[in-house]
Short mmCIF file of C-alpha atoms in Angstrom, two decimals:
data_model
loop_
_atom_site.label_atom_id
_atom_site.label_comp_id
_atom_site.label_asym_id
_atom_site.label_seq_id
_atom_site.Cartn_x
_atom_site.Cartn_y
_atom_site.Cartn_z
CA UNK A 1 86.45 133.66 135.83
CA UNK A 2 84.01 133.18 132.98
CA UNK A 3 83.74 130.22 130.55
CA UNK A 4 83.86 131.54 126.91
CA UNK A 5 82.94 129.58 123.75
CA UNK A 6 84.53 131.37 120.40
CA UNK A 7 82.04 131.14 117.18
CA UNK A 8 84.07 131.38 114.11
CA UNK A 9 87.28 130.75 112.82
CA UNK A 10 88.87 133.15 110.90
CA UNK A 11 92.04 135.34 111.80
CA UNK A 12 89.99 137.69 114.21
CA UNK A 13 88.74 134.09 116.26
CA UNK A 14 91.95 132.78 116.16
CA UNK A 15 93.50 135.70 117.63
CA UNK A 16 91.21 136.28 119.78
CA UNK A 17 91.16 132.12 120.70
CA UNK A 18 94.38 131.77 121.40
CA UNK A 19 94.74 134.80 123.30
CA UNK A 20 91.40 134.00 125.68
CA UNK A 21 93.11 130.16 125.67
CA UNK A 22 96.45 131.87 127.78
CA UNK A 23 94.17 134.08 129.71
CA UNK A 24 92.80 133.37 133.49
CA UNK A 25 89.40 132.92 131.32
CA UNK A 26 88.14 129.48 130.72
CA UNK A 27 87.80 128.74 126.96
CA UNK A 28 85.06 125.88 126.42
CA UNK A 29 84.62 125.79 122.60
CA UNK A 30 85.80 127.13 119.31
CA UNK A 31 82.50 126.58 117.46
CA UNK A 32 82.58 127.16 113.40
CA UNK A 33 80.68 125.62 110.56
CA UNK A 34 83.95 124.84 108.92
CA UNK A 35 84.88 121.66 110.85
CA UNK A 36 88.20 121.14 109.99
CA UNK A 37 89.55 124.71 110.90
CA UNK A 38 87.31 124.53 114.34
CA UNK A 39 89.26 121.34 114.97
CA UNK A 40 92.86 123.09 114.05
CA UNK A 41 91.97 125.91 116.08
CA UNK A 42 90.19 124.01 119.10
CA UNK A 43 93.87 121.72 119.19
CA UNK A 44 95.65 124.56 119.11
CA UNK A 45 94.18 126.21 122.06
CA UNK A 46 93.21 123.24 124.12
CA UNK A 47 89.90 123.26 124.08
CA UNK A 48 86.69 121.26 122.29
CA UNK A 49 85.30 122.23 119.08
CA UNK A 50 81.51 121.89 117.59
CA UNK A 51 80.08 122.68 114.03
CA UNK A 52 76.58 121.76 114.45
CA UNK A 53 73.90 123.85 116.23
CA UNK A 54 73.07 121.57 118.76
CA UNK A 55 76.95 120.77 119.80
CA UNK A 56 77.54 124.32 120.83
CA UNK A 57 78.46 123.93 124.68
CA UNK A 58 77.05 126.56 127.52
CA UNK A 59 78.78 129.39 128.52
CA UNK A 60 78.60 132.57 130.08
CA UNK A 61 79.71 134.91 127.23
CA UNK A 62 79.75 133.93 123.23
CA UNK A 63 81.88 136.02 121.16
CA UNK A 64 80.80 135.55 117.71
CA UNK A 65 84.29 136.71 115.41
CA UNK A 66 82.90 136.43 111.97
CA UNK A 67 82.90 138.37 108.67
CA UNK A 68 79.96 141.58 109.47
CA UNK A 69 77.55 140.11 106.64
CA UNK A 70 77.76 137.14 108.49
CA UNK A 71 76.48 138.27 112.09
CA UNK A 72 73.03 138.19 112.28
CA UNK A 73 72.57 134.94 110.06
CA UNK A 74 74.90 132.77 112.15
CA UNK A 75 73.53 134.22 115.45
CA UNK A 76 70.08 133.63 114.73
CA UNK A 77 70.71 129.90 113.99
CA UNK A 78 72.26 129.19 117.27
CA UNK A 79 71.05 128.98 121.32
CA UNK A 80 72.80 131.07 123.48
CA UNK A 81 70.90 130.15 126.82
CA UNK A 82 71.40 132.92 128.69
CA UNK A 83 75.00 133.51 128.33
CA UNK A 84 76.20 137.37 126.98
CA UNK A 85 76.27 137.51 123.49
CA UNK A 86 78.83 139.51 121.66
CA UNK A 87 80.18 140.53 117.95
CA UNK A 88 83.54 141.67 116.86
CA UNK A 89 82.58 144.29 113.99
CA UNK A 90 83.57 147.54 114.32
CA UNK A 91 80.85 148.96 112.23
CA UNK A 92 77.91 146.90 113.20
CA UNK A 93 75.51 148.40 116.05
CA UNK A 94 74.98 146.46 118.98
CA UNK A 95 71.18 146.98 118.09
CA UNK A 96 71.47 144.54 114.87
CA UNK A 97 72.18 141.50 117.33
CA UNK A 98 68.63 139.07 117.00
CA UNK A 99 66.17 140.31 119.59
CA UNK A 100 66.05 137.07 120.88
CA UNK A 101 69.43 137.51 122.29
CA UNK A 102 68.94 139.21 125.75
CA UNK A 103 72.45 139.77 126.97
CA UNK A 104 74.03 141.56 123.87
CA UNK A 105 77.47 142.81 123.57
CA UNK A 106 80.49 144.21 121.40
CA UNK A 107 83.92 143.20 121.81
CA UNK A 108 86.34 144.90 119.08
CA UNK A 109 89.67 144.86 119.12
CA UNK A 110 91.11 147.52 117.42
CA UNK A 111 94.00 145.70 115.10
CA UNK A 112 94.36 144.57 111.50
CA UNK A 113 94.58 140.40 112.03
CA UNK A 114 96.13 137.89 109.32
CA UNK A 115 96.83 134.09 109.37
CA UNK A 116 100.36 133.91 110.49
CA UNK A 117 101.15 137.14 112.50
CA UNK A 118 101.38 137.14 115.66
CA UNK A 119 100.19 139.74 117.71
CA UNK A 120 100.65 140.98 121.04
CA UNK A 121 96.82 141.03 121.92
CA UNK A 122 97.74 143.04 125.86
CA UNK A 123 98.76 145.91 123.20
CA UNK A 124 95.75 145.73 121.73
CA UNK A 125 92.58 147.92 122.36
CA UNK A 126 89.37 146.24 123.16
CA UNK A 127 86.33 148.23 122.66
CA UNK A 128 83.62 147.12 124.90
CA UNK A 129 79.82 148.07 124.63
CA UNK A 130 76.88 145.68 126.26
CA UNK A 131 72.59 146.07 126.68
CA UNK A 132 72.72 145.73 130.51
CA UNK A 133 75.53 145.80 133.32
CA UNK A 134 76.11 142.56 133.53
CA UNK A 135 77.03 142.13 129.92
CA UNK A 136 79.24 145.06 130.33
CA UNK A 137 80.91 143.32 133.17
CA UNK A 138 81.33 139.92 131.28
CA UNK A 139 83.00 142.04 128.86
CA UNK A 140 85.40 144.23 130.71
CA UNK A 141 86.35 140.88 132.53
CA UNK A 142 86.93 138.56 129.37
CA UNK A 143 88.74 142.15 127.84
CA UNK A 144 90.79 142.94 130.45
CA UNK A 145 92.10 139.17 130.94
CA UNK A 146 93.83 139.51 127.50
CA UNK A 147 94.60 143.67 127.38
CA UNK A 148 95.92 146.26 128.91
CA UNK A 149 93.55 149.03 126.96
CA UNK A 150 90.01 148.45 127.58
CA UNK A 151 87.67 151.03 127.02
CA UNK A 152 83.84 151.05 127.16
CA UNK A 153 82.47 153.14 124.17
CA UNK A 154 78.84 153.20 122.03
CA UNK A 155 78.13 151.77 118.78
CA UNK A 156 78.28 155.50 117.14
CA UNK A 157 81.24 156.05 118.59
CA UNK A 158 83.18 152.36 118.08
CA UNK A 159 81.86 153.23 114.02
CA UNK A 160 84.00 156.72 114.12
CA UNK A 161 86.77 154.68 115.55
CA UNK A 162 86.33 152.23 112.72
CA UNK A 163 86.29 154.58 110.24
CA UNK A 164 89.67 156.00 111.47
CA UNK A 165 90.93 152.72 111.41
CA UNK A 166 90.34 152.16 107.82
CA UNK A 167 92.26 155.46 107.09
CA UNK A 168 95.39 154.70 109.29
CA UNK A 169 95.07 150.94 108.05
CA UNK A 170 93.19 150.26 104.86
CA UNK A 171 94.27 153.42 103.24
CA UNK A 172 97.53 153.89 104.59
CA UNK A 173 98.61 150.30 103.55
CA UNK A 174 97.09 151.31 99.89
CA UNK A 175 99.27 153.89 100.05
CA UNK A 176 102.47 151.36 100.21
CA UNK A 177 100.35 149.69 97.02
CA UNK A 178 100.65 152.94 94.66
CA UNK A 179 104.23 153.17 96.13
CA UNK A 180 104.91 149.87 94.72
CA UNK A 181 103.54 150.56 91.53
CA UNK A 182 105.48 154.03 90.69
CA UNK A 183 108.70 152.79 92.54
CA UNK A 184 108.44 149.75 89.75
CA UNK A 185 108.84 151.70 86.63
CA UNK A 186 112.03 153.27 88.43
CA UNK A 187 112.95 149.61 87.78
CA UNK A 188 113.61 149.30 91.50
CA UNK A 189 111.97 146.97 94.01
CA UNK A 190 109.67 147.65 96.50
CA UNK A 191 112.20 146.28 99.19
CA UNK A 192 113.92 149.94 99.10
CA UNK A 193 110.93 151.55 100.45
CA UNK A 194 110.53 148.94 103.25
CA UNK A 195 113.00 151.38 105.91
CA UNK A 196 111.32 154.59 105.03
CA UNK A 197 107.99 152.68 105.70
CA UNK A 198 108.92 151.65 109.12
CA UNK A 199 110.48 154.64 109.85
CA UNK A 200 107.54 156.78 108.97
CA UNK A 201 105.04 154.69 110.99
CA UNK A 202 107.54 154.87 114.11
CA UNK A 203 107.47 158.75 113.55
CA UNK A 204 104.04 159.10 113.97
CA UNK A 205 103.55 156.51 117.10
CA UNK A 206 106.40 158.47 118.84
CA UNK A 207 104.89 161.95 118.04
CA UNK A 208 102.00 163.23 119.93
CA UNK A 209 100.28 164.40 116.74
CA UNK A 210 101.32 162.55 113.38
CA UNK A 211 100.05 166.41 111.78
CA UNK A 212 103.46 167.65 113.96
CA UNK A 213 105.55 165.77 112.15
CA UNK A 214 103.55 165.82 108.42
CA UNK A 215 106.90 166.65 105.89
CA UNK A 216 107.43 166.59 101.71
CA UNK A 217 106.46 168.77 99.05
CA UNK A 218 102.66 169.25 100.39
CA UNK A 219 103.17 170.70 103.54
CA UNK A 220 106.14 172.88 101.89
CA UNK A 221 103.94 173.90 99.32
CA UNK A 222 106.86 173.06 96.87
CA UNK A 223 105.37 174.11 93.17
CA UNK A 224 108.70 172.40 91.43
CA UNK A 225 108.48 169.67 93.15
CA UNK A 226 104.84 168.82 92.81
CA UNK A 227 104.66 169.80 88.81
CA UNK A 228 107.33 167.84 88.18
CA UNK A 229 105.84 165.15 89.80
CA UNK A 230 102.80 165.67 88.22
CA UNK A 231 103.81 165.25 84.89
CA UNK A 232 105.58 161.64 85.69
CA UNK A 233 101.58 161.01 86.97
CA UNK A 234 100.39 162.55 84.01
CA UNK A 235 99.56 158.76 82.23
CA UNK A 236 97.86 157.66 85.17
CA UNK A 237 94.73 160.02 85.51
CA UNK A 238 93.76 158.02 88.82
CA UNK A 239 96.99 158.49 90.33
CA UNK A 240 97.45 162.02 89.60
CA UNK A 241 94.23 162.61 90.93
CA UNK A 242 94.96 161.63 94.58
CA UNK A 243 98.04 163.00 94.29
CA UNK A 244 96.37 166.66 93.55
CA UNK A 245 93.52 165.75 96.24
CA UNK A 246 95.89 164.62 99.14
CA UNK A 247 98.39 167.43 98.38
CA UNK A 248 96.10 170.00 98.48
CA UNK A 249 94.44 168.65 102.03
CA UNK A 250 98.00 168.49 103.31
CA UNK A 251 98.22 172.48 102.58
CA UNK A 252 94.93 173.26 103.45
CA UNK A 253 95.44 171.37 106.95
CA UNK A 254 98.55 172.13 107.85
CA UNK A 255 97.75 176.38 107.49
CA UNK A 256 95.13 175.46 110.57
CA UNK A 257 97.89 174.55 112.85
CA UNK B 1 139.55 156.79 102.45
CA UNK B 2 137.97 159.72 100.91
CA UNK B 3 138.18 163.15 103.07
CA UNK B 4 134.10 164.83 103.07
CA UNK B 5 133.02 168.01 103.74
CA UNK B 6 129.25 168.14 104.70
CA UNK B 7 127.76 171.20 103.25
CA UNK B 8 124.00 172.26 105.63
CA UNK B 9 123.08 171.41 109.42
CA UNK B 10 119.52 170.35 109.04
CA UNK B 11 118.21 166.94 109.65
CA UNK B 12 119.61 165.26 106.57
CA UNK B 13 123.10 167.03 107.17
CA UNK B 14 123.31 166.09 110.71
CA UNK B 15 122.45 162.62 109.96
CA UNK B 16 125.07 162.08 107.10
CA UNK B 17 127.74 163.97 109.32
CA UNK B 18 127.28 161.60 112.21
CA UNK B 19 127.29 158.46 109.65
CA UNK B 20 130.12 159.43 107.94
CA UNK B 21 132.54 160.49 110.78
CA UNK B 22 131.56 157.63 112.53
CA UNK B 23 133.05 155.36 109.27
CA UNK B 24 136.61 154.58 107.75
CA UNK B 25 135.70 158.35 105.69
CA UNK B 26 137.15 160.88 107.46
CA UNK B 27 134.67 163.64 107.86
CA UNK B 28 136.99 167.09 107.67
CA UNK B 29 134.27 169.90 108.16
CA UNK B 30 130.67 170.52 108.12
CA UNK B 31 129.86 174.21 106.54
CA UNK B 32 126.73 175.91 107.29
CA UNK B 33 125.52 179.26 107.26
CA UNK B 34 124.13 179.05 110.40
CA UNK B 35 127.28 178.98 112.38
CA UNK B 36 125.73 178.12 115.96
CA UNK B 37 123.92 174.87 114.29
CA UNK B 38 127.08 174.20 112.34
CA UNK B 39 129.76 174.63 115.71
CA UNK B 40 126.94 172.34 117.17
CA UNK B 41 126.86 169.39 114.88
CA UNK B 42 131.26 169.37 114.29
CA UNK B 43 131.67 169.11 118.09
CA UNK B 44 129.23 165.99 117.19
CA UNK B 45 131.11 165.01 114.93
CA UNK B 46 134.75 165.82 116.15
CA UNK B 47 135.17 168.02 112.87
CA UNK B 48 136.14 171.46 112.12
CA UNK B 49 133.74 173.88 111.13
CA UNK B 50 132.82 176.98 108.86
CA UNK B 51 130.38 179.91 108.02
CA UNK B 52 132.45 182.00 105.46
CA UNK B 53 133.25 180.77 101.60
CA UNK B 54 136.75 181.67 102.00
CA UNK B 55 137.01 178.99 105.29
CA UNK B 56 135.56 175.98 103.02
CA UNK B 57 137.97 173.35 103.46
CA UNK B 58 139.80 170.94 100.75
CA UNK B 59 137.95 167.62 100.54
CA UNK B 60 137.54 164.70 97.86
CA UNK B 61 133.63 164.95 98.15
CA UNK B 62 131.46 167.99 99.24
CA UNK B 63 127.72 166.74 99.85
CA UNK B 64 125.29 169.35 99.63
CA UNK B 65 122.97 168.44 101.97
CA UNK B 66 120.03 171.83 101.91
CA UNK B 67 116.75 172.16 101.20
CA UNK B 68 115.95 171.68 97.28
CA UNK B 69 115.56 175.28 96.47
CA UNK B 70 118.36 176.48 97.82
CA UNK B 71 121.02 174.08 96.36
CA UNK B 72 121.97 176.49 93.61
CA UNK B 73 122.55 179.36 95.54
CA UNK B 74 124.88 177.29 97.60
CA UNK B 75 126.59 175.47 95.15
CA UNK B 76 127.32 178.45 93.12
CA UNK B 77 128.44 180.47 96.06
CA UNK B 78 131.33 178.21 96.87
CA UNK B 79 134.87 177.27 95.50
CA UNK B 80 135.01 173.27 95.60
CA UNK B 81 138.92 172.88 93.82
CA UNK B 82 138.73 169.62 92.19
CA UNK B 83 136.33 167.90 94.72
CA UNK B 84 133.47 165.83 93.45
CA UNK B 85 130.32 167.36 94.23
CA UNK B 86 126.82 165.65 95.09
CA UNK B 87 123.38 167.71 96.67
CA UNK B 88 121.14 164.71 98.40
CA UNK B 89 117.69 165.72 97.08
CA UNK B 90 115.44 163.10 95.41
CA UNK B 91 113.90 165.14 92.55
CA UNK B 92 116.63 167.55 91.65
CA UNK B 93 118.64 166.73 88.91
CA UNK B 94 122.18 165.91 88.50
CA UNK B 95 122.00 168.58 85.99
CA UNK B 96 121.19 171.26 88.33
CA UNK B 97 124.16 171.75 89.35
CA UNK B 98 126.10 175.18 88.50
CA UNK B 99 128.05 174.18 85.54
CA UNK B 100 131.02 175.28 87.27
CA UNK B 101 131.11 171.87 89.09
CA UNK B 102 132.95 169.39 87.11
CA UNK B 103 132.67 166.59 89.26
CA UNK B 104 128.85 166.75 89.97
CA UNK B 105 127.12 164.05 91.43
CA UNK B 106 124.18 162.68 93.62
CA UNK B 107 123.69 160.80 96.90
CA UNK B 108 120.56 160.59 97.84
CA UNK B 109 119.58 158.62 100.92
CA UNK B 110 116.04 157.07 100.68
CA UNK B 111 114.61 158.08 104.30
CA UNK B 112 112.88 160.69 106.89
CA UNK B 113 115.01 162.15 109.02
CA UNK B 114 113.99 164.51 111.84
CA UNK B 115 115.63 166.29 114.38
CA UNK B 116 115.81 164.20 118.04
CA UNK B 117 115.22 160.40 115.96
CA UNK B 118 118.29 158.73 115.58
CA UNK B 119 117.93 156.27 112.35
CA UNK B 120 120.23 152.86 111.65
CA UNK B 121 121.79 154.27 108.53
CA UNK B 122 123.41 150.81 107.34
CA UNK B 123 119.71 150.11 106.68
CA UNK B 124 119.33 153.36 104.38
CA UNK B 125 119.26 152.70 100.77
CA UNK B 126 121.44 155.35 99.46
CA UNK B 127 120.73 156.18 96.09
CA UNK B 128 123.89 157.24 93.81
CA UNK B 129 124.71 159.50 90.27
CA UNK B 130 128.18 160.97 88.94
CA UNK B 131 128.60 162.96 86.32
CA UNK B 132 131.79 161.08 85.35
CA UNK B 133 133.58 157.53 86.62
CA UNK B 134 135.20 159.05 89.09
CA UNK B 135 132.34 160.86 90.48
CA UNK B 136 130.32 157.94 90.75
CA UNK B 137 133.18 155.80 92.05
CA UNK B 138 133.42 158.66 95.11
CA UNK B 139 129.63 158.62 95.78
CA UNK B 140 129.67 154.73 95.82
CA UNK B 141 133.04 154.64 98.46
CA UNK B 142 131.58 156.74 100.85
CA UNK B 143 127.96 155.31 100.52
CA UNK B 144 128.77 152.01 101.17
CA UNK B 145 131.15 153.42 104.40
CA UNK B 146 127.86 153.66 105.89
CA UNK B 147 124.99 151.52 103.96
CA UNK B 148 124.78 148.24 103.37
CA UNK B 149 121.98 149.37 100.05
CA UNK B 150 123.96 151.03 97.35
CA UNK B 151 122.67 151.48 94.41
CA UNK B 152 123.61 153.41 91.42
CA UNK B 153 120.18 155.41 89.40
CA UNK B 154 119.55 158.12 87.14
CA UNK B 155 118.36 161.29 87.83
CA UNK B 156 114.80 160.04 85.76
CA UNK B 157 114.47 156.64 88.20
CA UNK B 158 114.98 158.57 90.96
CA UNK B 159 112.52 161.24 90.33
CA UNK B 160 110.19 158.33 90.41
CA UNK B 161 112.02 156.66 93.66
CA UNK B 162 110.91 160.49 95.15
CA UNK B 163 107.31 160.19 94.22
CA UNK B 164 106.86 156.49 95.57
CA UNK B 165 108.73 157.62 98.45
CA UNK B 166 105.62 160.45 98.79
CA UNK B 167 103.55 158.19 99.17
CA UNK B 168 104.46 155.75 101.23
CA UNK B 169 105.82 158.43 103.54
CA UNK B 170 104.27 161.87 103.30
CA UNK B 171 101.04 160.75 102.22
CA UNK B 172 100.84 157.42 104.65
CA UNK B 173 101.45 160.24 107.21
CA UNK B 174 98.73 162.29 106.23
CA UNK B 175 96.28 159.24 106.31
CA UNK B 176 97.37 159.21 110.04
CA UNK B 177 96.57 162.92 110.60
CA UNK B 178 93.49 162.25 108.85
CA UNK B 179 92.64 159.02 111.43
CA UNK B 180 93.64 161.37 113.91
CA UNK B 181 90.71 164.00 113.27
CA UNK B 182 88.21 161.31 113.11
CA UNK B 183 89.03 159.45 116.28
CA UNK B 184 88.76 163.09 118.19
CA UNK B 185 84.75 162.98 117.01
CA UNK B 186 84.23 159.58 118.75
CA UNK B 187 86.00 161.57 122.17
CA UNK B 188 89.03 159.07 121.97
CA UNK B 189 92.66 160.00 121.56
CA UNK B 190 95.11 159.18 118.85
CA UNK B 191 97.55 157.01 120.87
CA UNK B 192 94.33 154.28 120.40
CA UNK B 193 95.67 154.14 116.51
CA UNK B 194 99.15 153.90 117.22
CA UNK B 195 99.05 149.41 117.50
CA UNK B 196 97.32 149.40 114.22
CA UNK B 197 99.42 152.28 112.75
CA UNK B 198 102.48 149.82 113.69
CA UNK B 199 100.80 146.86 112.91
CA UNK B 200 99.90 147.82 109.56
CA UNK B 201 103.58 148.97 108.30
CA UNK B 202 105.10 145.88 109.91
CA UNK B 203 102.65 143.84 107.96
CA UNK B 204 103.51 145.40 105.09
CA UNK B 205 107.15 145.44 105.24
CA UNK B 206 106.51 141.63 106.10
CA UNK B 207 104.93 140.83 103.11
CA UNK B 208 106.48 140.47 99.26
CA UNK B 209 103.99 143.29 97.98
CA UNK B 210 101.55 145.27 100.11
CA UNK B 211 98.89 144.28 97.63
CA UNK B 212 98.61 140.84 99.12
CA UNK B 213 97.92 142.13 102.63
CA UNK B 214 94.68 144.89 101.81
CA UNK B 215 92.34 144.62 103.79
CA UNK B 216 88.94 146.54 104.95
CA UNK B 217 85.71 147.34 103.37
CA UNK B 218 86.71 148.80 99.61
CA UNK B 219 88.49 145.51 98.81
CA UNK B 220 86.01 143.59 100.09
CA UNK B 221 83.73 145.53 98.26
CA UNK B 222 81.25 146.23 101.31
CA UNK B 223 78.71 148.48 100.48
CA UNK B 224 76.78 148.53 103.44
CA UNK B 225 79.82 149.83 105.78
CA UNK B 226 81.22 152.49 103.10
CA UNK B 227 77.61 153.83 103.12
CA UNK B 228 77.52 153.85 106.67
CA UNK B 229 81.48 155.76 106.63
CA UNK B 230 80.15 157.84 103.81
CA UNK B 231 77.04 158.44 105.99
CA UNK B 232 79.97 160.15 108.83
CA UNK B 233 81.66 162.02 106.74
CA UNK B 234 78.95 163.73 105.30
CA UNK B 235 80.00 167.07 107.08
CA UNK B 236 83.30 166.86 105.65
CA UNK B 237 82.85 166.56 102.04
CA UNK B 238 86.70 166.82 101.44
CA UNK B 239 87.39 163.45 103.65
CA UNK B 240 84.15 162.30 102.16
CA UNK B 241 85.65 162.69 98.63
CA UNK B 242 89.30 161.32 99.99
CA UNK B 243 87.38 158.16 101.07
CA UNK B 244 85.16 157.50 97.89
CA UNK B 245 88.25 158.08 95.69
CA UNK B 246 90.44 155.41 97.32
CA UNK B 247 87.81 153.29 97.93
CA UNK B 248 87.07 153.17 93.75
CA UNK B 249 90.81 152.81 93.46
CA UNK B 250 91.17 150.02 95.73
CA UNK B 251 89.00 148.09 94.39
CA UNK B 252 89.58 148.40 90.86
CA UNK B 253 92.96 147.54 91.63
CA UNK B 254 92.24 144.46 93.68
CA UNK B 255 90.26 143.30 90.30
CA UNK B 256 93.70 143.27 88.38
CA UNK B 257 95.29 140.90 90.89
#
């Protein structure tokens, strides 16, 4: 069983707080400059809270959950001892961690996090990465305490996972954003896309290849369809522009099947 | 209690048939060329069924449920009587329809359908048009025998409806096909994306506009990790140009909030 102190206390820490709080892991301290939300979370989850330096408790592994920018500057200012030191980030190398830390480690769970969702965290991947064995260990055990997918990969490889994640994520839900948009000059709300949403994103998850089950004009290569559509883009340059861009990828992929 | 003919045996057809004969309609034949696929889905049904013109059955409402380029060809090819008739495509026309057809109309349902995925239809926004009163009095009976979302739109609105619903479904798709590819480089498989993939629409569908909920690195504006993403996808300058493009758009939109 390892003790674990949480540094930060945004939507990833709380997650990953109250997850680590319910575990067979002991969880010491949610430690955060912002004192109030350290003492919200730290209630929450049963355990102590610190916001100065000197307060933060011993432990055997930190995991620092703040914004990537963040990182370095809040680890440097603190004193580890010699417990295993790890970020969240999906795009920052284990490498950028101070030097002074010895033990250094990633933990990254692979899920979009917001105040007020709950998530099932044994559901969730955790990518693990550490310097030596031992932090590997402290990870896969503090990991596999809260999920049931825990998988050791590199900092080259955990930033190709991130940058998938942004696609299926980021971009996807920016894709519900332009469907907003166009749907409201149909004078219609967004609510009537809502099924079609869900529906599409429970296609791809039951479909051993989202490409398999890729339909609309694109992949049919449907001139009428895409002209006329087109020409209702034709005020929004922008707009029309992915619209050309993604429809032409969709072709060009789906001919490699 | 309006009698229906379903005219096709594809996805949408099959779906419709099953709806409809399971509601107070009563569901008097499904015609299809094909006649194995059309003997399949009436035994489905408990419905006649019919290959040749000259075996189309009498019926209130005929829904044309084929792909969009062949509506014509089938409308024109059959003898309807008096029936109202609607085709259920999203950017065709009302007009379309051979002028012939006296009664034309539209029902459009707003969804994905695929063979082997069974789908709630009382949760389907079904999207109706008549030429006439009557026509649209028809579509809205037997839409709301099986929706609870009936609304009435014109050919124009729903054009639009069609190219939101691209988006949001075709093109969210594609972003998943696109995470797909990526995830392959760092040796991991696509099921790792499937938590987030559900995550994501769920959060979305959650929220009052999908605007509120962006997240990532373009809205934050993070120019070290698109660098670094830009940086990976420098072998693949179409994915490279995907990502800069939505990226920009993301984040000029976020600025309008």
């Amino acid at each position: 069983m390892k003790s674990v102190v949480i540094v930060g206390s945004g939507s990833v820490a709380g997650a990953l707080a109250v997850a680590i709080g319910n575990s067979r892991m002991r969880l010491v301290q949610i430690y955060a400059r912002n004192h109030e939300k350290a003492e919200r979370l730290a209630e929450e989850c049963c355990c102590d809270h610190a916001s100065k330096p000197s307060e933060l408790a011993r432990a055997d592994v930190y995991i620092i959950a703040v914004s990537d920018k963040a990182i370095v500057k809040v680890a440097s200012s603190l004193d580890f001892g010699s417990g295993v030191v790890a970020h969240t980030s999906g795009s920052t190398s284990i490498a950028d961690l101070p030097a002074k830390i010895k033990e250094k480690a990633v933990f990254y769970p692979l899920q979009t996090f917001s105040q007020g969702r709950d998530v099932n965290m044994r559901d969730v991947p955790i990518l693990i990465e550490g310097s030596s064995a031992h932090a590997v260990s402290a990870m896969r055990e503090v990991a596999e305490a809260i999920s049931d997918d825990v998988r050791e990969v590199s900092s080259a490889q955990r930033a190709r996972v991130h940058l998938s994640a942004v696609f299926v994520c980021n971009f996807a839900n920016y894709m519900y954003t332009i469907g907003e948009e166009l749907i409201a000059e149909a004078h219609q709300p967004f609510d009537l896309l809502k099924p079609l949403i869900t529906e599409t994103a429970a296609k791809a998850v039951a479909a051993s290849s989202p490409r398999l089950v890729q339909t609309g004009p694109a992949v049919r290569n449907d001139y009428q369809t895409k002209s006329l559509h087109c020409e209702m883009l034709g005020d929004k340059p922008d707009l029309k522009n992915i619209y050309i861009n993604l429809s032409n990828h969709i072709w060009e992929t789906s001919k490699k099947i």
